[in-house]
mmCIF file of N, CA and C in Angstrom:
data_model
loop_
_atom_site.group_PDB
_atom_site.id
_atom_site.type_symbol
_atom_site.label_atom_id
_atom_site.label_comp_id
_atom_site.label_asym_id
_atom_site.label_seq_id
_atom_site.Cartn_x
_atom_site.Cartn_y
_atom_site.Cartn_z
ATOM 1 N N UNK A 1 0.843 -1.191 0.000
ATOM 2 C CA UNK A 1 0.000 0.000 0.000
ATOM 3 C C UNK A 1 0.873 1.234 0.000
ATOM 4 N N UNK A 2 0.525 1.976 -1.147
ATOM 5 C CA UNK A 2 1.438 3.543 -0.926
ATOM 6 C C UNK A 2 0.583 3.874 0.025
ATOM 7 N N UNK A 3 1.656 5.344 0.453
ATOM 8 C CA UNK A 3 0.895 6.210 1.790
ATOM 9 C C UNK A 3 -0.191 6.880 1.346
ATOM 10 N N UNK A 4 -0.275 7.888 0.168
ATOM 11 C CA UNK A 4 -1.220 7.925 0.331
ATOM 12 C C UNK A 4 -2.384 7.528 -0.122
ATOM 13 N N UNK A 5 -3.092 5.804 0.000
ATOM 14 C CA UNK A 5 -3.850 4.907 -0.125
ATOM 15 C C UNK A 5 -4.233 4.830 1.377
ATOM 16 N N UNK A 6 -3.178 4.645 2.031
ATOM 17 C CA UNK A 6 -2.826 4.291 3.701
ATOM 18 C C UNK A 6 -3.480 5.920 4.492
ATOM 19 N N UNK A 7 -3.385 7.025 4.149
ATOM 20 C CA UNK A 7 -4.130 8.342 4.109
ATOM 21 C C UNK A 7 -5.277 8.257 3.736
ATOM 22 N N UNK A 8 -6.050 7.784 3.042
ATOM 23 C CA UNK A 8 -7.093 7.778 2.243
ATOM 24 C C UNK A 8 -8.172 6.860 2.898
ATOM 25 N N UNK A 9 -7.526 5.805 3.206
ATOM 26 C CA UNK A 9 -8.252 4.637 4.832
ATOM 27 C C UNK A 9 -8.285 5.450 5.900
ATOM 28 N N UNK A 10 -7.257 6.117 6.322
ATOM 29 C CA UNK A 10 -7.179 6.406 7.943
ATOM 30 C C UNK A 10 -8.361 7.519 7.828
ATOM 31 N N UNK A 11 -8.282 8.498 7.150
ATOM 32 C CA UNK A 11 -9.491 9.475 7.155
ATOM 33 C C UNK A 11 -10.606 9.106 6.468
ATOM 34 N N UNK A 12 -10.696 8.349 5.669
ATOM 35 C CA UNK A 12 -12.007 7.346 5.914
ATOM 36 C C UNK A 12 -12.737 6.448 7.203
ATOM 37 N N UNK A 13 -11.816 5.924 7.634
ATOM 38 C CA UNK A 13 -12.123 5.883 8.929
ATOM 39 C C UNK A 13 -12.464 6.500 10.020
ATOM 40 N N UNK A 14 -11.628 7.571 9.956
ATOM 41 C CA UNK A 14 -12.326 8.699 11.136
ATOM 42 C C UNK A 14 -13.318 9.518 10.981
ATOM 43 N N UNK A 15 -13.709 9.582 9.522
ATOM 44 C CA UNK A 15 -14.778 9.940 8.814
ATOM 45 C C UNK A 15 -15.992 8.987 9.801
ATOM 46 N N UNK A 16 -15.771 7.961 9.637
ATOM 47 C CA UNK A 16 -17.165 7.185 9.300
ATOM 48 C C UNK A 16 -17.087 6.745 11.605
ATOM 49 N N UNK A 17 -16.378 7.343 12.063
ATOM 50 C CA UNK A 17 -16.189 7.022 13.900
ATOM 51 C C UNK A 17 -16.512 8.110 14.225
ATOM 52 N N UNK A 18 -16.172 9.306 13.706
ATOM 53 C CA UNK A 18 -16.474 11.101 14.317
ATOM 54 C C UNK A 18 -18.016 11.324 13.880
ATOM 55 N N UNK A 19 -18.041 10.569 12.826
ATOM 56 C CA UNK A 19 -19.904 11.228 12.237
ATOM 57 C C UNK A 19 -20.927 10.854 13.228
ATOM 58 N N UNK A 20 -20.647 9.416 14.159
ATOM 59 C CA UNK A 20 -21.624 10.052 14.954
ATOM 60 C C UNK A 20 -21.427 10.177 16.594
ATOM 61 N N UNK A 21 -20.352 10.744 16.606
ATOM 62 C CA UNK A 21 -19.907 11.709 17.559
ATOM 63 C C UNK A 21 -20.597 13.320 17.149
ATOM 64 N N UNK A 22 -21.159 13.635 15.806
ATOM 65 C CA UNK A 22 -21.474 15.156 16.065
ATOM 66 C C UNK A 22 -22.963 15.049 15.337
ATOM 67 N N UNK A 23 -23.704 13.732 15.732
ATOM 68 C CA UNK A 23 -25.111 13.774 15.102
ATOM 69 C C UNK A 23 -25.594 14.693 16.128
ATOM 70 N N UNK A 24 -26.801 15.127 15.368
ATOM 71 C CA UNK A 24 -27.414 16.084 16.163
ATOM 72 C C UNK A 24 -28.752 14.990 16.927
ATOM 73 N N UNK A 25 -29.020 15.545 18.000
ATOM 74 C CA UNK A 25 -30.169 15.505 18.968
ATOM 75 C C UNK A 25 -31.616 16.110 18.426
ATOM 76 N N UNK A 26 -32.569 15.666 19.105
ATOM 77 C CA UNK A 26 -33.865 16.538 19.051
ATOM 78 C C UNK A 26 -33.965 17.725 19.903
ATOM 79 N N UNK A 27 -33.918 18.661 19.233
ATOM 80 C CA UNK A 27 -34.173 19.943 20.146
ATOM 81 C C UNK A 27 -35.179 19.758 21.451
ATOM 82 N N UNK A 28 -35.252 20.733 22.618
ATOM 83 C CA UNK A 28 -36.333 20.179 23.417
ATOM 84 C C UNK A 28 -37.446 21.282 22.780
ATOM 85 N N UNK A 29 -38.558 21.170 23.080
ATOM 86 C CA UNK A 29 -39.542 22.175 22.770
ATOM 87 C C UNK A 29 -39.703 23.602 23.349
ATOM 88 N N UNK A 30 -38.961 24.577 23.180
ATOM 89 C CA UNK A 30 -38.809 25.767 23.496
ATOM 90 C C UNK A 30 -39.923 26.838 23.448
ATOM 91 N N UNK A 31 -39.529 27.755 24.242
ATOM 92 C CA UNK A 31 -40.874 28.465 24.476
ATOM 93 C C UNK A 31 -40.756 29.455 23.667
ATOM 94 N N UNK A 32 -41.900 30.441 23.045
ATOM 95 C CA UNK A 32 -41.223 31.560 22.497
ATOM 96 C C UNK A 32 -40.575 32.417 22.925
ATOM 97 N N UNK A 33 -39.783 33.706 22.143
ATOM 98 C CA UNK A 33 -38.960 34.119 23.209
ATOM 99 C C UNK A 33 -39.357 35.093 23.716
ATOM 100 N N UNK A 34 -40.283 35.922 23.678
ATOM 101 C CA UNK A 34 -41.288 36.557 23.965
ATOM 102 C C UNK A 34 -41.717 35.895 25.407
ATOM 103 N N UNK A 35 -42.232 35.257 25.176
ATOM 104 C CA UNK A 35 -42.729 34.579 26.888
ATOM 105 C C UNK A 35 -42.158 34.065 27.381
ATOM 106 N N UNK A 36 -40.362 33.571 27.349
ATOM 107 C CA UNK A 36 -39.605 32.779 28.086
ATOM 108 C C UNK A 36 -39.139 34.232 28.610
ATOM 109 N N UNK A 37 -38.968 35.692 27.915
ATOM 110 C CA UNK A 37 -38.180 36.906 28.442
ATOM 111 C C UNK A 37 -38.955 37.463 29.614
ATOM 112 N N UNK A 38 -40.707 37.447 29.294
ATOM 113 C CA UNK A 38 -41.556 37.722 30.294
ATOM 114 C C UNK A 38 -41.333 37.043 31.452
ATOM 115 N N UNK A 39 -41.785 35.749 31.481
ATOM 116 C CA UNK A 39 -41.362 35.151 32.378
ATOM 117 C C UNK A 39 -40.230 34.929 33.215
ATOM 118 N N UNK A 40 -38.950 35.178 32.361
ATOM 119 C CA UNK A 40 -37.808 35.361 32.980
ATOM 120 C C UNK A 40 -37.845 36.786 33.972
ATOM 121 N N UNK A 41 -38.384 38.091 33.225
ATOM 122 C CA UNK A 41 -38.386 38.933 34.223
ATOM 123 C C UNK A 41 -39.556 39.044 35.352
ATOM 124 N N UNK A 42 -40.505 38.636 35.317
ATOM 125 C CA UNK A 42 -41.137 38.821 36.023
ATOM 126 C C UNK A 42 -40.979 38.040 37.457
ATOM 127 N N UNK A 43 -39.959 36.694 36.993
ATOM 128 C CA UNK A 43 -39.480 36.481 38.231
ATOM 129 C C UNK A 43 -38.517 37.014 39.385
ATOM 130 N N UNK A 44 -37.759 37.603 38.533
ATOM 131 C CA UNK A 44 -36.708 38.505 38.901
ATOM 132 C C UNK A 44 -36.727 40.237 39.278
ATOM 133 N N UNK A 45 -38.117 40.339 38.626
ATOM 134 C CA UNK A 45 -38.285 41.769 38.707
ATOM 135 C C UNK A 45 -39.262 41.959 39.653
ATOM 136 N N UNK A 46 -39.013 42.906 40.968
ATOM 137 C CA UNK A 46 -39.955 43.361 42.004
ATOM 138 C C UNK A 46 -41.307 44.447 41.722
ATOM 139 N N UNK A 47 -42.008 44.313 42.316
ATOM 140 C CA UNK A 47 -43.257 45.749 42.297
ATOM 141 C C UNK A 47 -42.246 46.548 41.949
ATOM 142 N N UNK A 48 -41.686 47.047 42.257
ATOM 143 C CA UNK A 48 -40.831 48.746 42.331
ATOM 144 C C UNK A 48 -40.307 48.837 40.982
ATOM 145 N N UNK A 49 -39.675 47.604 40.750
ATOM 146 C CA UNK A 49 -39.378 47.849 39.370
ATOM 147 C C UNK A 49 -39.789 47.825 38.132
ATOM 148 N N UNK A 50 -40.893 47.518 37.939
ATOM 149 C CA UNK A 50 -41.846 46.890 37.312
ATOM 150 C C UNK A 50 -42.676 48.083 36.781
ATOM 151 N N UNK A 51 -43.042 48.717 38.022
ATOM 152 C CA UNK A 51 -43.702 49.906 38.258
ATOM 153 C C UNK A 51 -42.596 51.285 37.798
ATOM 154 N N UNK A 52 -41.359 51.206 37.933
ATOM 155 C CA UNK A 52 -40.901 52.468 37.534
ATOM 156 C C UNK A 52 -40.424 52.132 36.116
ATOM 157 N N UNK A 53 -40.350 50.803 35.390
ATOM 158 C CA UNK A 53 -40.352 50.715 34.015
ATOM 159 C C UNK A 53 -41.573 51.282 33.230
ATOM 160 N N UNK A 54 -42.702 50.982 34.151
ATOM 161 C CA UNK A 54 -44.104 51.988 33.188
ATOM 162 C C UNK A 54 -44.268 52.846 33.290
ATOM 163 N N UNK A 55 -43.600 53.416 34.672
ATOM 164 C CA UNK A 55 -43.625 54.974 34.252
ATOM 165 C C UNK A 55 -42.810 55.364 33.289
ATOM 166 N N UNK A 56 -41.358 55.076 33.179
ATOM 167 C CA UNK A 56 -40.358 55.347 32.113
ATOM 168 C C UNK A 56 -41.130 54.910 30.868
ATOM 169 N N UNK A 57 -41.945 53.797 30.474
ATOM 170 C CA UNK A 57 -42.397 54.104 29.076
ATOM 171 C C UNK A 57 -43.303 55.002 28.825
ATOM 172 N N UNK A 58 -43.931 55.223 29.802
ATOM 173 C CA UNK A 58 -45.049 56.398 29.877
ATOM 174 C C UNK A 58 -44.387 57.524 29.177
ATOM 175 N N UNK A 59 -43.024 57.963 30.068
ATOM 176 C CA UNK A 59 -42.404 59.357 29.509
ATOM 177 C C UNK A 59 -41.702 59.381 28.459
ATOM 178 N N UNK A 60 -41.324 58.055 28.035
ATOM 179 C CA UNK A 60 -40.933 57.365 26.409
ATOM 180 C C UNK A 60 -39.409 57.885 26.991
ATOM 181 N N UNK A 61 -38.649 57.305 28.150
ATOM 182 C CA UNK A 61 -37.337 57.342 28.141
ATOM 183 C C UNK A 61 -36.979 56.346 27.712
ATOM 184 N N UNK A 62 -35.473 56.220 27.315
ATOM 185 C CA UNK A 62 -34.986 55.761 26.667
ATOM 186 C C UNK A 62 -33.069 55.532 27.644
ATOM 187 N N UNK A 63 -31.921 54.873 26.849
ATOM 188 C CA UNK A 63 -31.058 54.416 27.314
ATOM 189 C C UNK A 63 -30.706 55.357 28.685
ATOM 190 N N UNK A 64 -29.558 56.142 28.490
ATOM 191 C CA UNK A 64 -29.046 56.579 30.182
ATOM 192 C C UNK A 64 -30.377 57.601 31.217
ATOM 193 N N UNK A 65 -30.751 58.106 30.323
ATOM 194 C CA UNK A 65 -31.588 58.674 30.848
ATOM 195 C C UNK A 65 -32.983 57.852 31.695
ATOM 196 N N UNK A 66 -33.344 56.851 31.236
ATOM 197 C CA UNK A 66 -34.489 55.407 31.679
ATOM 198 C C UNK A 66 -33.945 55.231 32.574
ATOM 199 N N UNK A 67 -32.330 54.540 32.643
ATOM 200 C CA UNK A 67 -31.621 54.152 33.899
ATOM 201 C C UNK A 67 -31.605 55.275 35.035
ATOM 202 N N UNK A 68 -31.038 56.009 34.591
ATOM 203 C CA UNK A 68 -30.983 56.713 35.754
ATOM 204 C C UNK A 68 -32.751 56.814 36.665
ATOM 205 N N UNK A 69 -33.750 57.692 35.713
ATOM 206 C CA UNK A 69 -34.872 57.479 36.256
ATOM 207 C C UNK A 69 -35.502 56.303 37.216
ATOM 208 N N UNK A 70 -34.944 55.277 36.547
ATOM 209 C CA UNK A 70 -35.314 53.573 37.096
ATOM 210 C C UNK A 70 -34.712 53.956 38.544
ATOM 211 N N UNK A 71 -33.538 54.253 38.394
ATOM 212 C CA UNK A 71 -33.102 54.059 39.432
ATOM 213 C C UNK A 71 -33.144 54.838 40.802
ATOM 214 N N UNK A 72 -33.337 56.071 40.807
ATOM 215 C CA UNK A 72 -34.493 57.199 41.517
ATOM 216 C C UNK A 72 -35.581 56.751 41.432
ATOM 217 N N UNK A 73 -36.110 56.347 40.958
ATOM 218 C CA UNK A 73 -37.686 55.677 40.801
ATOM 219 C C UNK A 73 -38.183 54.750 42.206
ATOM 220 N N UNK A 74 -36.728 53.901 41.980
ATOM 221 C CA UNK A 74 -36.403 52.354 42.681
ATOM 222 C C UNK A 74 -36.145 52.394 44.472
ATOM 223 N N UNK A 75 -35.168 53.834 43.964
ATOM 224 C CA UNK A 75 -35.006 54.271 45.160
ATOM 225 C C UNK A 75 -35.401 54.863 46.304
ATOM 226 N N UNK A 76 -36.399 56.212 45.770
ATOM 227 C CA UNK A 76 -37.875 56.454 46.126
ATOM 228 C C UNK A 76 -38.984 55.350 46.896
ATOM 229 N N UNK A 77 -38.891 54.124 45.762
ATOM 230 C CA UNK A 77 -40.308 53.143 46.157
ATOM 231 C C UNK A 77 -40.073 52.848 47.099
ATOM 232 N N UNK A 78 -38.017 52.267 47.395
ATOM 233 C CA UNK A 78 -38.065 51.421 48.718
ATOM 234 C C UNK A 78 -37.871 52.215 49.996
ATOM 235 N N UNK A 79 -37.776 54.155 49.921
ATOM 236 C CA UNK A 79 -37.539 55.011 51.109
ATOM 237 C C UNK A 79 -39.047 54.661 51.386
ATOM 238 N N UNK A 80 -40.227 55.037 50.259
ATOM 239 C CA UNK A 80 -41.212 54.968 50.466
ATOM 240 C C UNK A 80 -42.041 53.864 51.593
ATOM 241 N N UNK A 81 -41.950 52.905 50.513
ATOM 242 C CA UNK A 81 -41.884 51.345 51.512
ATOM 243 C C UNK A 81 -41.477 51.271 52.933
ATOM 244 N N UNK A 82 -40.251 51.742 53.336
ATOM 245 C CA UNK A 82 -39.545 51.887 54.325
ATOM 246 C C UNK A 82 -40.644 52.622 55.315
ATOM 247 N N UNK A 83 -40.813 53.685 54.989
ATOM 248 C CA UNK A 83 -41.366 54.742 55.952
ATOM 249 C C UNK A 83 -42.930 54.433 56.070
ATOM 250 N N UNK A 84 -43.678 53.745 55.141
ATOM 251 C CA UNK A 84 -44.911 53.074 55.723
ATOM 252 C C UNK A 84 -45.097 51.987 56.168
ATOM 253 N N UNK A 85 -43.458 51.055 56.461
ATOM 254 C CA UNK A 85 -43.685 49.930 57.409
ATOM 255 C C UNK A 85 -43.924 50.248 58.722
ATOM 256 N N UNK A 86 -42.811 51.523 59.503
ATOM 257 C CA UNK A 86 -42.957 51.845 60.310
ATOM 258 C C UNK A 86 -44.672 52.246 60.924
ATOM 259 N N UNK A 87 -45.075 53.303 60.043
ATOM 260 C CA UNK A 87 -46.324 53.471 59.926
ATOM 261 C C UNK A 87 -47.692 52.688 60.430
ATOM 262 N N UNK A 88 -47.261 51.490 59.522
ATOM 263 C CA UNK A 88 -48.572 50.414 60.135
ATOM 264 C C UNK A 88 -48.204 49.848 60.912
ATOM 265 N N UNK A 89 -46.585 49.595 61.854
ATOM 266 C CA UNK A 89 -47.026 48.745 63.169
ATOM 267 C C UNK A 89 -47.801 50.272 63.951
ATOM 268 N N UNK A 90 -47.330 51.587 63.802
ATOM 269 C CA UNK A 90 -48.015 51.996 64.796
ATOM 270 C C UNK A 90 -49.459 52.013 65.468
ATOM 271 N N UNK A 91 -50.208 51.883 64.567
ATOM 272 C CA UNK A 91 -51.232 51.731 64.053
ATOM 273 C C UNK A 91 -52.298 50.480 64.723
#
């Protein structure tokens, strides 16, 4: 056997041992991404924040300016929060 005959086997061979090393699988059934993003935030995302994202679309902000708002927004809800826990034990 010349070599390359002896080349021509060996990567035939690894041809036909690697192919199904990279068969593909069945995907699992995925959600759209639309409702996997909802769902993703809504777990993660509190009243406060939730709430100062609709106000920010309300005022149609947009990149640094949204953030920052969000975040005065956020900050506000939880002084807010804060100061009417006290509130209702007095009560």
């Amino acid at each position: 056997m010349t070599f390359t005959s002896r080349l021509a086997a060996v990567a035939l061979a690894s041809l036909l041992v690697t192919g199904t090393a990279f068969a593909q699988t069945a995907a699992p059934a995925a959600k759209t991404d639309a409702a996997a993003a909802t769902e993703k935030n809504a777990k993660e995302r509190s009243a406060e924040s939730l709430e100062c994202s609709k106000q920010a679309d309300a005022k149609g902000l947009k990149g640094k300016e949204r953030k920052k708002f969000r975040r005065e927004c956020k900050k506000e809800a939880k002084a807010g929060s804060a100061a009417a826990a006290p509130a209702a034990d007095k009560k």
